[in-house]
PDB file of C-alpha atoms in Angstrom:
ATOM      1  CA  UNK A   1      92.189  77.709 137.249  1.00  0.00           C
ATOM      2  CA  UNK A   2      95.429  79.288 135.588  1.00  0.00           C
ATOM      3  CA  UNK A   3      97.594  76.423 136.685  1.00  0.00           C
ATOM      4  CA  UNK A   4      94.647  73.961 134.697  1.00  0.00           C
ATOM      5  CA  UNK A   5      94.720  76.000 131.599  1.00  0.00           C
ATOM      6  CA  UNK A   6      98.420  76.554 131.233  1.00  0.00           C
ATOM      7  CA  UNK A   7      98.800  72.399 132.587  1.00  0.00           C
ATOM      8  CA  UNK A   8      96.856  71.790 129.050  1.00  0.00           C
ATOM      9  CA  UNK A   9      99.220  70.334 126.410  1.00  0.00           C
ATOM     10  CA  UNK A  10      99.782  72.188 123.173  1.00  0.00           C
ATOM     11  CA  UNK A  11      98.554  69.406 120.993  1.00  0.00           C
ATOM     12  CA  UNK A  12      95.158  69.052 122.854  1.00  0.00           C
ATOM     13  CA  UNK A  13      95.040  72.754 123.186  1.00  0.00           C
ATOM     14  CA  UNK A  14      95.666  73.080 118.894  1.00  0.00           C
ATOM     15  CA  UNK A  15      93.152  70.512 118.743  1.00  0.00           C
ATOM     16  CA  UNK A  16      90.319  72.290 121.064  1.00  0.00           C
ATOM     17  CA  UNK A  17      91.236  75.027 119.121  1.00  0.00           C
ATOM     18  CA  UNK A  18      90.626  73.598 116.039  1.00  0.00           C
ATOM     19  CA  UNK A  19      87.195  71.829 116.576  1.00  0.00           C
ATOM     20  CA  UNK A  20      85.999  75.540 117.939  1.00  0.00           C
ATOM     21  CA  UNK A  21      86.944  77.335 115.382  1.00  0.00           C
ATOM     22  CA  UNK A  22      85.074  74.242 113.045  1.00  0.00           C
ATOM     23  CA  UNK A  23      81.948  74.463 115.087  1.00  0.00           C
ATOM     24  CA  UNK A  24      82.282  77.959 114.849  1.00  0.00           C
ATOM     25  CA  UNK A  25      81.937  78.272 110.817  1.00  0.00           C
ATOM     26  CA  UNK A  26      79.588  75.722 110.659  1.00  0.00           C
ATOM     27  CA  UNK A  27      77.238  77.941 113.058  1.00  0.00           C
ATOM     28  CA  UNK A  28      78.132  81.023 111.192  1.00  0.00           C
ATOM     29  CA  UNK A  29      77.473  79.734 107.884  1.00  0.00           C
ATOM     30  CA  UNK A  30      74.215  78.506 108.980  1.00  0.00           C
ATOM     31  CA  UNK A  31      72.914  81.514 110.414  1.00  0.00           C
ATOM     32  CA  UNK A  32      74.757  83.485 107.600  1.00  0.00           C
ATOM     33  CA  UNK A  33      72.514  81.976 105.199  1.00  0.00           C
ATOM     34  CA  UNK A  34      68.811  82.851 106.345  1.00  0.00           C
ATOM     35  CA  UNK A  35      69.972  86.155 108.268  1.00  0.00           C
ATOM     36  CA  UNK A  36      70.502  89.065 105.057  1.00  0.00           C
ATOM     37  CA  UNK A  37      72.497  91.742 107.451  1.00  0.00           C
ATOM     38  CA  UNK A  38      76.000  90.324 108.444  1.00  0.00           C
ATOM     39  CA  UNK A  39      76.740  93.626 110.285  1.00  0.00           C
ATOM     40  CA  UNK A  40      74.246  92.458 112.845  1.00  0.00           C
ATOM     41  CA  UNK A  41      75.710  88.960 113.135  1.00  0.00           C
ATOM     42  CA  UNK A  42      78.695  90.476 113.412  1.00  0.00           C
ATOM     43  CA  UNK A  43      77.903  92.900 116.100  1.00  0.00           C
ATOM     44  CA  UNK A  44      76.397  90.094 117.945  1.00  0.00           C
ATOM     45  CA  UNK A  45      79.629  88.169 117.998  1.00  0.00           C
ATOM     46  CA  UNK A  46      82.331  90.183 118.167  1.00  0.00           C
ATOM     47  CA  UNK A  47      80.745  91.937 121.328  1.00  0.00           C
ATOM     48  CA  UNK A  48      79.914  88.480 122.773  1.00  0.00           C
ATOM     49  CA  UNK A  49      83.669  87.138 122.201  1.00  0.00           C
ATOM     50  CA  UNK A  50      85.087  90.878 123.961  1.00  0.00           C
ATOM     51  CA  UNK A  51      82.098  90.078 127.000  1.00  0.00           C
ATOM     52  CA  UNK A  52      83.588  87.071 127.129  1.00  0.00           C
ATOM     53  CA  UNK A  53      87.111  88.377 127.344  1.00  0.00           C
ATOM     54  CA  UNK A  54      86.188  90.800 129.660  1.00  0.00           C
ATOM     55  CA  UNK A  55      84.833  87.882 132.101  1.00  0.00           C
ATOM     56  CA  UNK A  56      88.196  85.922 131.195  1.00  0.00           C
ATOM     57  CA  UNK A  57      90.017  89.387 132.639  1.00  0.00           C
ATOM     58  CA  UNK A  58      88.122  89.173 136.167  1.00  0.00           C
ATOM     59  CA  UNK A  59      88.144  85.435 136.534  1.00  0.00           C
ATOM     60  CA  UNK A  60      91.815  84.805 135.691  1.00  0.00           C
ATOM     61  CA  UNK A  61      93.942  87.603 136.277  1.00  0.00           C
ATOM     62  CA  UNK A  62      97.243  87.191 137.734  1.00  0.00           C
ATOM     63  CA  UNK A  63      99.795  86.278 134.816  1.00  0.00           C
ATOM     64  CA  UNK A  64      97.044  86.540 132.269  1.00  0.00           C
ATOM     65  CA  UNK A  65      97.202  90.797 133.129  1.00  0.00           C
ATOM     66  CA  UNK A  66     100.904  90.526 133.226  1.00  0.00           C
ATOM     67  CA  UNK A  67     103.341  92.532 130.859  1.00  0.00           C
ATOM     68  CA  UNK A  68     104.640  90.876 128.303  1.00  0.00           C
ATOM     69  CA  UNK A  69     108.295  89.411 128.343  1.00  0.00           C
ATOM     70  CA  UNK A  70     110.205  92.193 126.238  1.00  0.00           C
ATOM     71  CA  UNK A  71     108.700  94.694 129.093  1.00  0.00           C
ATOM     72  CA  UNK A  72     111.703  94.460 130.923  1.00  0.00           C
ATOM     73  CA  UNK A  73     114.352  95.468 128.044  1.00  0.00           C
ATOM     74  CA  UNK A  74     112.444  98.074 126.348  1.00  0.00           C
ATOM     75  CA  UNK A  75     113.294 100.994 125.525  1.00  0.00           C
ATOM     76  CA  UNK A  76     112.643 104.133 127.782  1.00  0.00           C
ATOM     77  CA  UNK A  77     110.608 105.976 125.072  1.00  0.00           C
ATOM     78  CA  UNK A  78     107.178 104.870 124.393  1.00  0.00           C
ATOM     79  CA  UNK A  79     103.499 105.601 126.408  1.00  0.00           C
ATOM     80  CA  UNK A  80     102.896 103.554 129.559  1.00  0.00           C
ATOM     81  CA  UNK A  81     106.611 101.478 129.579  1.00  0.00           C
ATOM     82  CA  UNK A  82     105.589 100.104 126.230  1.00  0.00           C
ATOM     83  CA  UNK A  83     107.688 100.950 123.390  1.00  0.00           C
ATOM     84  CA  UNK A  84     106.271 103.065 119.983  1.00  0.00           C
ATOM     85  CA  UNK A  85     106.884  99.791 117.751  1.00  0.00           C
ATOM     86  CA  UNK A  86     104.504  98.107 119.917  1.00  0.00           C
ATOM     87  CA  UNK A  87     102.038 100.574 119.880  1.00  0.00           C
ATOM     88  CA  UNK A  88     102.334 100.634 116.241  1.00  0.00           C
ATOM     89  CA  UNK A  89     101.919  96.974 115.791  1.00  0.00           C
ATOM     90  CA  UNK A  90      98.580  96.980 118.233  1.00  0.00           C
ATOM     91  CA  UNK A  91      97.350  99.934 115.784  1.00  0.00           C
ATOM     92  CA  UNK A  92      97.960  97.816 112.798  1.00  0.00           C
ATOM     93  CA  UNK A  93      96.254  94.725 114.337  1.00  0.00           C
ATOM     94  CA  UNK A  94      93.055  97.111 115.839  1.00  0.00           C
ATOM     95  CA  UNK A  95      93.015  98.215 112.022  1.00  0.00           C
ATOM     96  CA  UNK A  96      93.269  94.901 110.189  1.00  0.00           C
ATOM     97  CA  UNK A  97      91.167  93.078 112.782  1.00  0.00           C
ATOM     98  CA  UNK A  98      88.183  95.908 112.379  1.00  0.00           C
ATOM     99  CA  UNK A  99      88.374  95.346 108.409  1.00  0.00           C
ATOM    100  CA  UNK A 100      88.720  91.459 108.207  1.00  0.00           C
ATOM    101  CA  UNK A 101      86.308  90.925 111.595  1.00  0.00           C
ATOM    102  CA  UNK A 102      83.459  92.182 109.766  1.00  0.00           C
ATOM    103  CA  UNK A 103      83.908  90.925 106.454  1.00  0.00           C
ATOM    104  CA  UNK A 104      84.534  87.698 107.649  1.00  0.00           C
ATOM    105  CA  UNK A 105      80.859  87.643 108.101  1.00  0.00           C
ATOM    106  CA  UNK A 106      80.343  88.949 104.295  1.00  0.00           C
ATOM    107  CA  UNK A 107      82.166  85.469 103.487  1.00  0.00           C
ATOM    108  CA  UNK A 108      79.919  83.557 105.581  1.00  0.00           C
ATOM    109  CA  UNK A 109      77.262  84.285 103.204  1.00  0.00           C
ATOM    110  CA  UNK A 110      79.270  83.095 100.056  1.00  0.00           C
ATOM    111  CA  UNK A 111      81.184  80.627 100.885  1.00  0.00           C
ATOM    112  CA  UNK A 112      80.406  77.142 102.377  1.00  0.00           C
ATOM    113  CA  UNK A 113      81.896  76.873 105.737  1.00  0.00           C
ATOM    114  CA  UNK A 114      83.990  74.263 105.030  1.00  0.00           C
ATOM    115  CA  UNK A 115      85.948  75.834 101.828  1.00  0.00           C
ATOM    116  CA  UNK A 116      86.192  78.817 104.157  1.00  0.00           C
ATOM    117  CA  UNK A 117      87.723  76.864 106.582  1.00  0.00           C
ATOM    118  CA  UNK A 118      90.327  75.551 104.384  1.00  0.00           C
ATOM    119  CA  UNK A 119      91.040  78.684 102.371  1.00  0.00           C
ATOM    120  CA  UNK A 120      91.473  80.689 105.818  1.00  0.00           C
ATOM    121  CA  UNK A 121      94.340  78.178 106.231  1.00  0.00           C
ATOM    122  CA  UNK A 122      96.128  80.702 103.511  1.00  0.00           C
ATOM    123  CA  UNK A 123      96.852  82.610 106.449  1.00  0.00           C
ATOM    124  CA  UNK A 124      99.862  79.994 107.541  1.00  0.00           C
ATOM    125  CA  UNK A 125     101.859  80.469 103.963  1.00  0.00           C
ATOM    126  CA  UNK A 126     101.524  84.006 104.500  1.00  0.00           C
ATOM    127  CA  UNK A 127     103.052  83.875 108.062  1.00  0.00           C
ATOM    128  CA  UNK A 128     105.892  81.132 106.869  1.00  0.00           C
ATOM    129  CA  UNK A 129     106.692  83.927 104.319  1.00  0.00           C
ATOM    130  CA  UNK A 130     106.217  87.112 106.216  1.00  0.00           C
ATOM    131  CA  UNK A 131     108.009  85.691 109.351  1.00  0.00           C
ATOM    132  CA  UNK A 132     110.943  84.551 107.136  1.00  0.00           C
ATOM    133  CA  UNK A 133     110.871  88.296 105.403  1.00  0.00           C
ATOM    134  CA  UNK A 134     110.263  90.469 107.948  1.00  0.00           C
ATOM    135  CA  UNK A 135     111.613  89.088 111.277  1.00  0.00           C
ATOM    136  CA  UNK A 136     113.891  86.669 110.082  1.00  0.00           C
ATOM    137  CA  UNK A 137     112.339  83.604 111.319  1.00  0.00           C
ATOM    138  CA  UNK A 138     113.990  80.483 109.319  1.00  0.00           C
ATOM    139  CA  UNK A 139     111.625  79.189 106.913  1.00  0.00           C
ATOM    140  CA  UNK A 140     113.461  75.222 106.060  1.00  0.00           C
ATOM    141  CA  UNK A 141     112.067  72.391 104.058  1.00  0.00           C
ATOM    142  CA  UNK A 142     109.562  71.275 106.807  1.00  0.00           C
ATOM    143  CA  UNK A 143     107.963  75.031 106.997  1.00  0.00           C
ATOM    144  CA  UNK A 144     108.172  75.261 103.027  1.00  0.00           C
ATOM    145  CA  UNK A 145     106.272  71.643 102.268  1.00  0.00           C
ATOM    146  CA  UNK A 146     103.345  72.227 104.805  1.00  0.00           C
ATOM    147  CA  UNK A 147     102.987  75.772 103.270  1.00  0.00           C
ATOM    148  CA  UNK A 148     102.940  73.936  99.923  1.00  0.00           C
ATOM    149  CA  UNK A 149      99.905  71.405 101.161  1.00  0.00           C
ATOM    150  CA  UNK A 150      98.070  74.322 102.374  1.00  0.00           C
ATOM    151  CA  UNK A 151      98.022  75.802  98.839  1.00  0.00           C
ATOM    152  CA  UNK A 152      97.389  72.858  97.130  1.00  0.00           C
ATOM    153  CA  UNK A 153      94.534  71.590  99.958  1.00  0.00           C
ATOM    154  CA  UNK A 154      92.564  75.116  99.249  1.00  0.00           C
ATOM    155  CA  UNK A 155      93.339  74.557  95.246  1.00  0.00           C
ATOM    156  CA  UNK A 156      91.419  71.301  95.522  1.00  0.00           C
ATOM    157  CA  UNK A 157      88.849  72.338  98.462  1.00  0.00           C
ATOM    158  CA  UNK A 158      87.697  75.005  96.135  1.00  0.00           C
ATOM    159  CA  UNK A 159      87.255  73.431  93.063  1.00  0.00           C
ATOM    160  CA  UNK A 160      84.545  72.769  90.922  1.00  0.00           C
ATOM    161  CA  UNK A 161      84.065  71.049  87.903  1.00  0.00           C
ATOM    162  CA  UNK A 162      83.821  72.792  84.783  1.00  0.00           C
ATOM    163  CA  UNK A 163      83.914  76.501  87.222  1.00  0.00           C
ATOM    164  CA  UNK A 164      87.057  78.458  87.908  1.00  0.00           C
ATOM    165  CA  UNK A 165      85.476  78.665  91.630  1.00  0.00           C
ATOM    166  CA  UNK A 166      88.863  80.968  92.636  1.00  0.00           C
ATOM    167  CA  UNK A 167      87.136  83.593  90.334  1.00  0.00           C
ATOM    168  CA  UNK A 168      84.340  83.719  93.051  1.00  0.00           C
ATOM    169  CA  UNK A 169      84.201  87.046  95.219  1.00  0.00           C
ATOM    170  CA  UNK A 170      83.726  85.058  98.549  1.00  0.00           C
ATOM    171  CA  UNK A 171      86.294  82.790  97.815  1.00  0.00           C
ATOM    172  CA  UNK A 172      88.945  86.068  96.744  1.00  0.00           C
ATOM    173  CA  UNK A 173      87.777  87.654 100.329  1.00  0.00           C
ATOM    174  CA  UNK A 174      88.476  84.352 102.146  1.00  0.00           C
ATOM    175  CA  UNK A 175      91.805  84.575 100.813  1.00  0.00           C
ATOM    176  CA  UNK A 176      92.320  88.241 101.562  1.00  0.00           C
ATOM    177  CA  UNK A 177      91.520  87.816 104.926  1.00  0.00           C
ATOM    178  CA  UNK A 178      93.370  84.841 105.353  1.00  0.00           C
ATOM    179  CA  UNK A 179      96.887  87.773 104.260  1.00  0.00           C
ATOM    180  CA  UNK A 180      95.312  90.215 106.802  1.00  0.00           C
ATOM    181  CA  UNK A 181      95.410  87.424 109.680  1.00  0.00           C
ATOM    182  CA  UNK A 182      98.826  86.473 108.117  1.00  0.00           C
ATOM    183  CA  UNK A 183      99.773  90.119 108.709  1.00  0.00           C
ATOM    184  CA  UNK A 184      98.184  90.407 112.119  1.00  0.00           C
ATOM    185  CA  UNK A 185     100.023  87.110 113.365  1.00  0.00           C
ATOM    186  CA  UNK A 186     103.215  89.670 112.818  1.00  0.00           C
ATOM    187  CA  UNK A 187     101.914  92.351 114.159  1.00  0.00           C
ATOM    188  CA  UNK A 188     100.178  90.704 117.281  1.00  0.00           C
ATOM    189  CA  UNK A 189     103.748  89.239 117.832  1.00  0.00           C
ATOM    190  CA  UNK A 190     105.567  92.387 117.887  1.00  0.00           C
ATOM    191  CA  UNK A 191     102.867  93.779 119.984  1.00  0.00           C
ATOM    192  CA  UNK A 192     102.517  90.812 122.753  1.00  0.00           C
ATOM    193  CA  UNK A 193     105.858  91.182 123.816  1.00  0.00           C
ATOM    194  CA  UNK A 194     104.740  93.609 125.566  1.00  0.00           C
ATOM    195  CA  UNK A 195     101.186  93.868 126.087  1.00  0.00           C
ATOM    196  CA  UNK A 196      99.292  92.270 128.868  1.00  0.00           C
ATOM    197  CA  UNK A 197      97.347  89.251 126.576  1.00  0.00           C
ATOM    198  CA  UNK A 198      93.790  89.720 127.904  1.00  0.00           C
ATOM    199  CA  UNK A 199      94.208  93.470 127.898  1.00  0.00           C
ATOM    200  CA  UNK A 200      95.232  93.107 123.970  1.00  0.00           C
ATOM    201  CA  UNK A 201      92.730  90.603 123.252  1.00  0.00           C
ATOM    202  CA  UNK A 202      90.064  92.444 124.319  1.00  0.00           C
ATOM    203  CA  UNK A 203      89.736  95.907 121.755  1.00  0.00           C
ATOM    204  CA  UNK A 204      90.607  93.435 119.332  1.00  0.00           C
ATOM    205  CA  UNK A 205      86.943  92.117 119.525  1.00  0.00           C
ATOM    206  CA  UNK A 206      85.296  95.353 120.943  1.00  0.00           C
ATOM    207  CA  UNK A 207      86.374  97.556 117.938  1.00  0.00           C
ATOM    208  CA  UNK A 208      84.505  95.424 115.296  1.00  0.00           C
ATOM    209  CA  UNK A 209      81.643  94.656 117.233  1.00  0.00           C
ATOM    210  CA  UNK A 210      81.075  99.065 117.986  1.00  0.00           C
ATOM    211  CA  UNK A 211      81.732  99.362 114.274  1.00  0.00           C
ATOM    212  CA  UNK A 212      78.977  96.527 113.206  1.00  0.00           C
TER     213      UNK A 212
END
């Protein structure tokens, strides 16, 4: 089953990806708008998502449980053979991810799913920049232009004739969490270099949903 999953090309895989997380907001957003308490929606999913995590961990195993690749070269100091700057960036994910998991559900209620959609697109100019600032990932023309669409796609996705729609408070939040996920696609970088995937994955989901 590995070997299938991992024999998947990227562009399909982006592409699953991509209609899930689209069927995903839609169902959300309809739910979102007849059911008043988010925290329970939200406790529903985000311990569904670490169940299903949890079944991923005994099903597929193997290289899925495995270290990450910076294991190896890391430094001696740290908890478990996993240096303090990864532990760090795991806290700062487990943080972010218990904030923005929940009120991503607060969004669902004010915002249509697809401007949500597009505005959580943000999080991509935030990583372009970050990345570039941060870990000194090259950010050239290509990187720079698609950032630029992005901004301009949740500009127009978002507006409304005659209302300044940006002034909206679910529209603000969409683009706040859209930073945080920015942030965490740092963080979860740092962090995966040495964590097992599955075994990182998995509080990531769990925290929210005890907290909901």
């Amino acid at each position: 089953m590995l070997g299938s999953l991992l024999s998947i090309s990227p562009f399909l895989f982006a592409v699953i990806a991509a209609i899930g997380i689209a069927v995903w907001n839609l169902i959300n957003r309809h739910i979102l708008r007849y059911e008043k308490d988010y925290m329970a929606v939200a406790a529903v999913n985000e311990n569904l998502s670490a169940a299903m995590i949890l079944l991923a961990i005994l099903v597929l195993g193997g290289d899925w449980l495995s270290a990450g690749q910076n294991t190896a070269a890391a430094p001696s100091a740290g908890w478990f053979g996993i240096p303090f700057i990864a532990w760090a960036a795991f806290a700062i994910s487990l943080v972010l991810y218990c904030f923005s998991g929940i009120i991503n559900y607060r969004i669902g209620q004010l915002v249509d799913a697809s401007e949500r959609t597009v505005v959580s697109q943000l999080q991509i100019v935030w990583v372009v920049g970050l990345g570039a600032l941060l870990l000194g990932e090259p950010a050239g023309v290509g990187k720079l232009a698609a950032a630029g669409c992005i901004i301009v796609g949740a500009i127009v996705a978002t507006y409304k004739p005659g209302r300044h729609h940006w002034r909206s408070y679910g529209v603000r939040l969409a683009a706040l969490v859209a930073l945080i996920w920015g942030t965490t696609g740092l963080t979860d970088k740092v962090a995966l270099g040495y964590f097992p995937p599955l075994l990182y994955t998995l509080p990531m989901y769990l925290a929210p949903g005890l907290i909901a």
